[in-house]
Amino acid sequence: MPEAAAPPPGLVTVGYFDERPGYTVRRPRGADSWLFTWTAAGGGLLRQGGAEAAADPGDLVVLGPGVPHQYAVAEGAERWAFWWVHCQARPAWGAWLRPYRRGGRCYAVTPVAAPVRDRIAGAFRRMHADARWSGHAAPPAPDPNPDPARQAGPEPSRVAVAHSAAARELALGALEEAVLLATVTAAAAGRAADTGTDPRVRRAEALMAADPGAPHTVDSLAAQVALSPSRLAHLFSEQLGHTPMRALRDARLRHAARLLEATDLPVSAVATASGFASPFHFSRIFRDRYGLPPGAYRGGLR
């Protein structure tokens, strides 16, 4: 089997392939760039050194530079449709990927949460469009979703190289979005599995943490995680030892503390932005939690 060439390390090269059984890429000396793969359909198998990672739909598998690797359509799979990117990784990505290391410089980010997969796929399509930007007018519109039923080989237009500095930065920004979304949501799923906590409870917690100022109720949270209000309340008490509204109050207090630390918003505005209807009630429970009223908490930090 001949050795496949890898793109030069200074470029950002983005492509979408839809391959059939027998497709294999082998690089006995590895590559000078990182390889990111995002599987859209079918299945692949990637090997690097002594590590191995299966690539199922929604999986992000990453191979670092300088280590021999090989990848192919997985045995028994009818196809492997996947986005791929060769580039130099940004420094922050190493910490995001580290929990998913299979060995050497092979990383398999799975399971990525289903609700973010469409957005990640959209980031790859946008990356492909941004790589083709000339720097004049607006970047080209992303291609539509690749047809999952397409039986032909990859179209030449499905490979793009970012030649200009602006195109490279835009493409890397889209890749960074994909890596961040994949690693964060897979980590959340892993934490829920490790602790034995129902993923719907973790989802409700995440909804409160993401937007603590929203008018959450037990009913609204339960509807968003496909539970009855009574079942959600029972799971919170059983698995976390407190009620959903206690978790919401804690999330709002943490949000308020961050706003006091990072902004000059008046205390009344911090209370409103954190979901508290009354500044006086906010000040009282903030003091109970942190030992100081909000204004003194901010003053002590400075």
Tab-separated table of C-alpha atoms in Angstrom:
chain	number	residue	atom	x	y	z
A	1	MET	CA	0.000	0.000	0.000
A	2	PRO	CA	1.605	3.325	-1.029
A	3	GLU	CA	2.186	6.039	1.530
A	4	ALA	CA	-0.316	8.920	1.315
A	5	ALA	CA	1.035	12.461	1.314
A	6	ALA	CA	-0.177	14.898	3.978
A	7	PRO	CA	-0.744	18.625	3.375
A	8	PRO	CA	2.097	20.968	4.445
A	9	PRO	CA	1.866	21.915	8.130
A	10	GLY	CA	1.396	25.645	7.554
A	11	LEU	CA	-1.866	25.267	5.651
A	12	VAL	CA	-5.442	24.757	6.768
A	13	THR	CA	-6.933	22.126	4.436
A	14	VAL	CA	-10.572	21.091	4.798
A	15	GLY	CA	-12.397	18.307	2.977
A	16	TYR	CA	-15.462	16.085	2.964
A	17	PHE	CA	-15.110	12.497	1.744
A	18	ASP	CA	-17.697	9.773	1.307
A	19	GLU	CA	-15.758	6.530	0.893
A	20	ARG	CA	-16.589	2.869	0.381
A	21	PRO	CA	-15.009	-0.328	1.777
A	22	GLY	CA	-11.390	-0.646	0.707
A	23	TYR	CA	-10.571	3.027	1.228
A	24	THR	CA	-7.404	3.295	3.326
A	25	VAL	CA	-4.854	6.030	4.011
A	26	ARG	CA	-1.478	5.014	5.399
A	27	ARG	CA	1.297	7.342	6.606
A	28	PRO	CA	4.191	5.350	8.124
A	29	ARG	CA	5.945	8.576	9.135
A	30	GLY	CA	2.835	10.330	10.318
A	31	ALA	CA	2.099	13.904	9.291
A	32	ASP	CA	3.581	17.274	10.163
A	33	SER	CA	0.090	18.629	10.853
A	34	TRP	CA	-2.818	17.622	13.096
A	35	LEU	CA	-5.680	15.672	11.562
A	36	PHE	CA	-9.242	16.289	12.792
A	37	THR	CA	-12.051	13.975	11.581
A	38	TRP	CA	-15.789	14.348	12.179
A	39	THR	CA	-17.914	11.413	11.056
A	40	ALA	CA	-21.239	12.229	9.365
A	41	ALA	CA	-22.355	8.719	8.375
A	42	GLY	CA	-21.126	5.149	8.321
A	43	GLY	CA	-17.991	4.250	10.227
A	44	GLY	CA	-14.234	4.550	10.128
A	45	LEU	CA	-11.288	3.131	12.032
A	46	LEU	CA	-8.200	5.212	12.845
A	47	ARG	CA	-4.922	3.825	14.193
A	48	GLN	CA	-1.923	5.744	15.451
A	49	GLY	CA	1.019	3.982	16.991
A	50	GLY	CA	-0.523	1.459	19.366
A	51	ALA	CA	-3.790	3.368	19.763
A	52	GLU	CA	-7.016	2.664	17.912
A	53	ALA	CA	-10.274	4.608	17.678
A	54	ALA	CA	-13.539	3.739	15.963
A	55	ALA	CA	-15.317	6.668	14.333
A	56	ASP	CA	-19.104	6.496	14.416
A	57	PRO	CA	-21.536	9.260	13.394
A	58	GLY	CA	-21.026	12.262	15.631
A	59	ASP	CA	-17.528	11.237	16.799
A	60	LEU	CA	-14.567	13.608	16.654
A	61	VAL	CA	-11.283	11.696	16.307
A	62	VAL	CA	-8.011	13.637	16.298
A	63	LEU	CA	-4.494	12.478	15.402
A	64	GLY	CA	-1.524	14.549	16.470
A	65	PRO	CA	1.551	15.059	14.285
A	66	GLY	CA	4.719	13.035	14.137
A	67	VAL	CA	3.293	9.555	14.842
A	68	PRO	CA	2.662	6.881	12.161
A	69	HIS	CA	-1.026	6.516	11.443
A	70	GLN	CA	-3.548	4.787	9.230
A	71	TYR	CA	-7.286	5.152	8.746
A	72	ALA	CA	-9.905	3.320	6.704
A	73	VAL	CA	-13.564	2.487	6.318
A	74	ALA	CA	-14.428	0.299	9.303
A	75	GLU	CA	-14.869	-3.420	8.762
A	76	GLY	CA	-18.530	-4.180	8.134
A	77	ALA	CA	-19.413	-0.556	7.338
A	78	GLU	CA	-20.934	0.216	3.955
A	79	ARG	CA	-19.343	3.671	3.815
A	80	TRP	CA	-17.512	6.329	5.765
A	81	ALA	CA	-18.657	9.895	5.169
A	82	PHE	CA	-16.530	12.341	7.125
A	83	TRP	CA	-15.151	15.845	7.328
A	84	TRP	CA	-11.402	16.143	7.784
A	85	VAL	CA	-9.039	19.019	8.516
A	86	HIS	CA	-5.251	19.182	8.403
A	87	CYS	CA	-3.822	22.165	10.305
A	88	GLN	CA	-1.752	23.244	13.289
A	89	ALA	CA	-3.790	23.042	16.490
A	90	ARG	CA	-4.165	26.101	18.675
A	91	PRO	CA	-2.480	25.756	22.102
A	92	ALA	CA	-5.724	25.750	24.105
A	93	TRP	CA	-7.040	22.709	22.262
A	94	GLY	CA	-4.548	20.383	23.912
A	95	ALA	CA	-6.179	20.819	27.328
A	96	TRP	CA	-9.646	20.270	25.855
A	97	LEU	CA	-8.589	17.067	24.110
A	98	ARG	CA	-6.417	15.603	26.876
A	99	PRO	CA	-9.242	13.736	28.710
A	100	TYR	CA	-9.994	11.833	25.492
A	101	ARG	CA	-6.506	10.541	24.747
A	102	ARG	CA	-6.442	6.893	23.683
A	103	GLY	CA	-2.676	6.720	23.691
A	104	GLY	CA	0.188	8.622	22.120
A	105	ARG	CA	-1.382	11.528	20.242
A	106	CYS	CA	-4.679	9.867	19.360
A	107	TYR	CA	-7.848	11.425	20.812
A	108	ALA	CA	-11.416	10.106	20.447
A	109	VAL	CA	-14.079	12.541	21.625
A	110	THR	CA	-17.220	10.494	22.241
A	111	PRO	CA	-20.067	10.484	23.037
A	112	VAL	CA	-20.734	13.990	21.738
A	113	ALA	CA	-24.158	15.177	22.876
A	114	ALA	CA	-26.756	14.794	20.135
A	115	PRO	CA	-28.221	18.318	20.516
A	116	VAL	CA	-24.938	19.958	19.418
A	117	ARG	CA	-24.088	17.646	16.515
A	118	ASP	CA	-25.940	19.724	13.920
A	119	ARG	CA	-24.108	22.826	15.079
A	120	ILE	CA	-20.744	21.042	14.899
A	121	ALA	CA	-21.554	19.807	11.388
A	122	GLY	CA	-22.489	23.386	10.520
A	123	ALA	CA	-19.120	24.579	11.840
A	124	PHE	CA	-17.343	22.202	9.455
A	125	ARG	CA	-19.425	23.426	6.523
A	126	ARG	CA	-18.662	27.027	7.482
A	127	MET	CA	-14.979	26.155	7.854
A	128	HIS	CA	-14.976	24.754	4.330
A	129	ALA	CA	-16.562	27.965	3.007
A	130	ASP	CA	-14.287	30.289	5.012
A	131	ALA	CA	-11.186	28.489	3.715
A	132	ARG	CA	-12.169	29.597	0.205
A	133	TRP	CA	-12.535	33.277	1.127
A	134	SER	CA	-10.424	35.646	-0.966
A	135	GLY	CA	-10.676	38.516	1.499
A	136	HIS	CA	-12.980	40.502	-0.787
A	137	ALA	CA	-16.697	40.978	-0.171
A	138	ALA	CA	-18.263	38.433	2.176
A	139	PRO	CA	-17.031	34.857	2.620
A	140	PRO	CA	-18.905	32.356	0.433
A	141	ALA	CA	-22.020	30.746	1.837
A	142	PRO	CA	-21.480	27.287	3.338
A	143	ASP	CA	-22.369	24.338	1.147
A	144	PRO	CA	-25.625	22.579	2.018
A	145	ASN	CA	-25.524	19.376	3.996
A	146	PRO	CA	-23.741	16.626	2.065
A	147	ASP	CA	-26.328	14.188	0.765
A	148	PRO	CA	-26.139	11.141	3.076
A	149	ALA	CA	-27.481	8.962	0.276
A	150	ARG	CA	-24.864	10.026	-2.264
A	151	GLN	CA	-23.066	7.010	-3.709
A	152	ALA	CA	-20.428	8.751	-5.817
A	153	GLY	CA	-16.926	9.532	-4.655
A	154	PRO	CA	-15.947	12.922	-3.211
A	155	GLU	CA	-16.347	15.934	-5.441
A	156	PRO	CA	-13.153	17.948	-6.054
A	157	SER	CA	-14.887	21.046	-4.674
A	158	ARG	CA	-15.211	19.298	-1.335
A	159	VAL	CA	-11.534	20.046	-0.586
A	160	ALA	CA	-10.558	23.623	0.198
A	161	VAL	CA	-7.237	25.202	1.183
A	162	ALA	CA	-7.092	28.443	3.169
A	163	HIS	CA	-4.363	30.440	1.438
A	164	SER	CA	-4.791	33.876	3.002
A	165	ALA	CA	-4.159	34.704	6.666
A	166	ALA	CA	-7.751	35.914	7.062
A	167	ALA	CA	-9.186	32.725	5.575
A	168	ARG	CA	-6.973	30.601	7.834
A	169	GLU	CA	-8.081	32.455	10.962
A	170	LEU	CA	-11.766	32.199	10.051
A	171	ALA	CA	-11.440	28.488	9.306
A	172	LEU	CA	-9.538	27.851	12.539
A	173	GLY	CA	-12.199	29.765	14.451
A	174	ALA	CA	-14.882	27.441	13.094
A	175	LEU	CA	-12.743	24.402	13.950
A	176	GLU	CA	-12.215	25.757	17.458
A	177	GLU	CA	-15.997	25.990	17.867
A	178	ALA	CA	-16.379	22.372	16.787
A	179	VAL	CA	-13.610	21.121	19.112
A	180	LEU	CA	-14.961	23.085	22.077
A	181	LEU	CA	-18.559	21.937	21.591
A	182	ALA	CA	-17.510	18.323	21.151
A	183	THR	CA	-15.154	18.159	24.133
A	184	VAL	CA	-17.414	20.032	26.544
A	185	THR	CA	-20.584	18.074	25.767
A	186	ALA	CA	-18.798	14.728	25.724
A	187	ALA	CA	-17.216	15.575	29.086
A	188	ALA	CA	-20.634	16.423	30.521
A	189	ALA	CA	-22.012	13.088	29.355
A	190	GLY	CA	-19.014	11.303	30.833
A	191	ARG	CA	-19.386	13.033	34.198
A	192	ALA	CA	-23.038	12.072	34.373
A	193	ALA	CA	-22.164	8.451	33.637
A	194	ASP	CA	-19.320	8.426	36.174
A	195	THR	CA	-21.474	9.797	38.984
A	196	GLY	CA	-24.511	7.721	38.171
A	197	THR	CA	-26.601	10.889	37.890
A	198	ASP	CA	-29.525	10.774	35.498
A	199	PRO	CA	-28.516	12.682	32.334
A	200	ARG	CA	-31.837	14.554	32.440
A	201	VAL	CA	-30.912	15.945	35.840
A	202	ARG	CA	-27.531	17.048	34.483
A	203	ARG	CA	-29.300	18.603	31.533
A	204	ALA	CA	-31.591	20.579	33.844
A	205	GLU	CA	-28.561	21.741	35.833
A	206	ALA	CA	-26.841	22.819	32.623
A	207	LEU	CA	-29.907	24.797	31.524
A	208	MET	CA	-29.900	26.708	34.795
A	209	ALA	CA	-26.153	27.333	34.727
A	210	ALA	CA	-26.217	28.545	31.124
A	211	ASP	CA	-28.971	31.125	31.696
A	212	PRO	CA	-29.573	31.582	35.437
A	213	GLY	CA	-31.486	34.821	34.931
A	214	ALA	CA	-34.217	33.149	32.896
A	215	PRO	CA	-37.616	32.590	34.539
A	216	HIS	CA	-37.039	28.901	35.169
A	217	THR	CA	-39.618	26.866	37.057
A	218	VAL	CA	-39.814	23.184	37.886
A	219	ASP	CA	-42.488	22.885	35.192
A	220	SER	CA	-40.417	24.645	32.494
A	221	LEU	CA	-37.261	22.666	33.308
A	222	ALA	CA	-39.146	19.381	33.360
A	223	ALA	CA	-40.655	20.112	29.949
A	224	GLN	CA	-37.207	20.766	28.461
A	225	VAL	CA	-35.782	17.457	29.711
A	226	ALA	CA	-38.868	15.344	28.927
A	227	LEU	CA	-39.863	14.588	32.528
A	228	SER	CA	-42.897	15.343	34.632
A	229	PRO	CA	-42.323	18.065	37.254
A	230	SER	CA	-42.814	15.583	40.081
A	231	ARG	CA	-40.328	13.124	38.560
A	232	LEU	CA	-37.722	15.838	38.063
A	233	ALA	CA	-38.121	17.013	41.660
A	234	HIS	CA	-37.839	13.425	42.912
A	235	LEU	CA	-34.650	12.758	40.904
A	236	PHE	CA	-33.027	15.963	42.159
A	237	SER	CA	-33.783	15.106	45.772
A	238	GLU	CA	-32.764	11.460	45.378
A	239	GLN	CA	-29.542	11.976	43.409
A	240	LEU	CA	-28.332	15.438	44.410
A	241	GLY	CA	-29.882	15.893	47.840
A	242	HIS	CA	-31.711	19.139	47.069
A	243	THR	CA	-34.601	20.490	45.023
A	244	PRO	CA	-34.410	21.987	41.520
A	245	MET	CA	-35.236	25.433	42.923
A	246	ARG	CA	-32.365	25.148	45.393
A	247	ALA	CA	-30.066	24.348	42.454
A	248	LEU	CA	-31.460	27.360	40.587
A	249	ARG	CA	-30.849	29.672	43.546
A	250	ASP	CA	-27.262	28.433	43.813
A	251	ALA	CA	-26.704	28.959	40.070
A	252	ARG	CA	-28.068	32.495	40.330
A	253	LEU	CA	-25.839	33.327	43.284
A	254	ARG	CA	-22.756	32.038	41.449
A	255	HIS	CA	-23.716	34.115	38.419
A	256	ALA	CA	-24.212	37.206	40.588
A	257	ALA	CA	-20.816	36.728	42.212
A	258	ARG	CA	-19.133	36.546	38.789
A	259	LEU	CA	-20.927	39.730	37.688
A	260	LEU	CA	-19.799	41.551	40.847
A	261	GLU	CA	-16.231	40.401	40.232
A	262	ALA	CA	-16.071	41.213	36.528
A	263	THR	CA	-18.361	44.223	35.964
A	264	ASP	CA	-19.279	47.610	37.408
A	265	LEU	CA	-23.014	46.986	37.161
A	266	PRO	CA	-25.028	48.409	40.078
A	267	VAL	CA	-26.098	45.834	42.636
A	268	SER	CA	-29.726	46.238	41.567
A	269	ALA	CA	-28.760	45.456	37.952
A	270	VAL	CA	-26.746	42.418	39.082
A	271	ALA	CA	-29.792	41.182	40.984
A	272	THR	CA	-32.048	41.572	37.932
A	273	ALA	CA	-29.524	39.972	35.540
A	274	SER	CA	-29.197	37.018	37.896
A	275	GLY	CA	-32.930	36.368	38.090
A	276	PHE	CA	-33.762	37.966	41.459
A	277	ALA	CA	-36.937	40.055	41.455
A	278	SER	CA	-36.038	41.986	44.629
A	279	PRO	CA	-32.615	43.597	45.268
A	280	PHE	CA	-33.284	43.384	49.014
A	281	HIS	CA	-33.986	39.658	48.880
A	282	PHE	CA	-30.902	39.239	46.697
A	283	SER	CA	-28.687	41.122	49.168
A	284	ARG	CA	-29.929	39.054	52.087
A	285	ILE	CA	-29.378	35.624	50.543
A	286	PHE	CA	-26.081	36.738	48.966
A	287	ARG	CA	-24.827	37.710	52.439
A	288	ASP	CA	-26.007	34.383	53.825
A	289	ARG	CA	-23.997	32.557	51.139
A	290	TYR	CA	-20.808	34.649	50.914
A	291	GLY	CA	-20.677	36.298	54.339
A	292	LEU	CA	-20.841	39.834	52.922
A	293	PRO	CA	-23.502	41.918	51.200
A	294	PRO	CA	-22.938	42.341	47.440
A	295	GLY	CA	-21.379	45.817	47.627
A	296	ALA	CA	-18.907	44.807	50.330
A	297	TYR	CA	-18.070	41.605	48.428
A	298	ARG	CA	-17.121	43.661	45.382
A	299	GLY	CA	-15.211	46.210	47.465
A	300	GLY	CA	-13.214	43.490	49.219
A	301	LEU	CA	-12.082	42.092	45.886
A	302	ARG	CA	-10.740	45.464	44.806
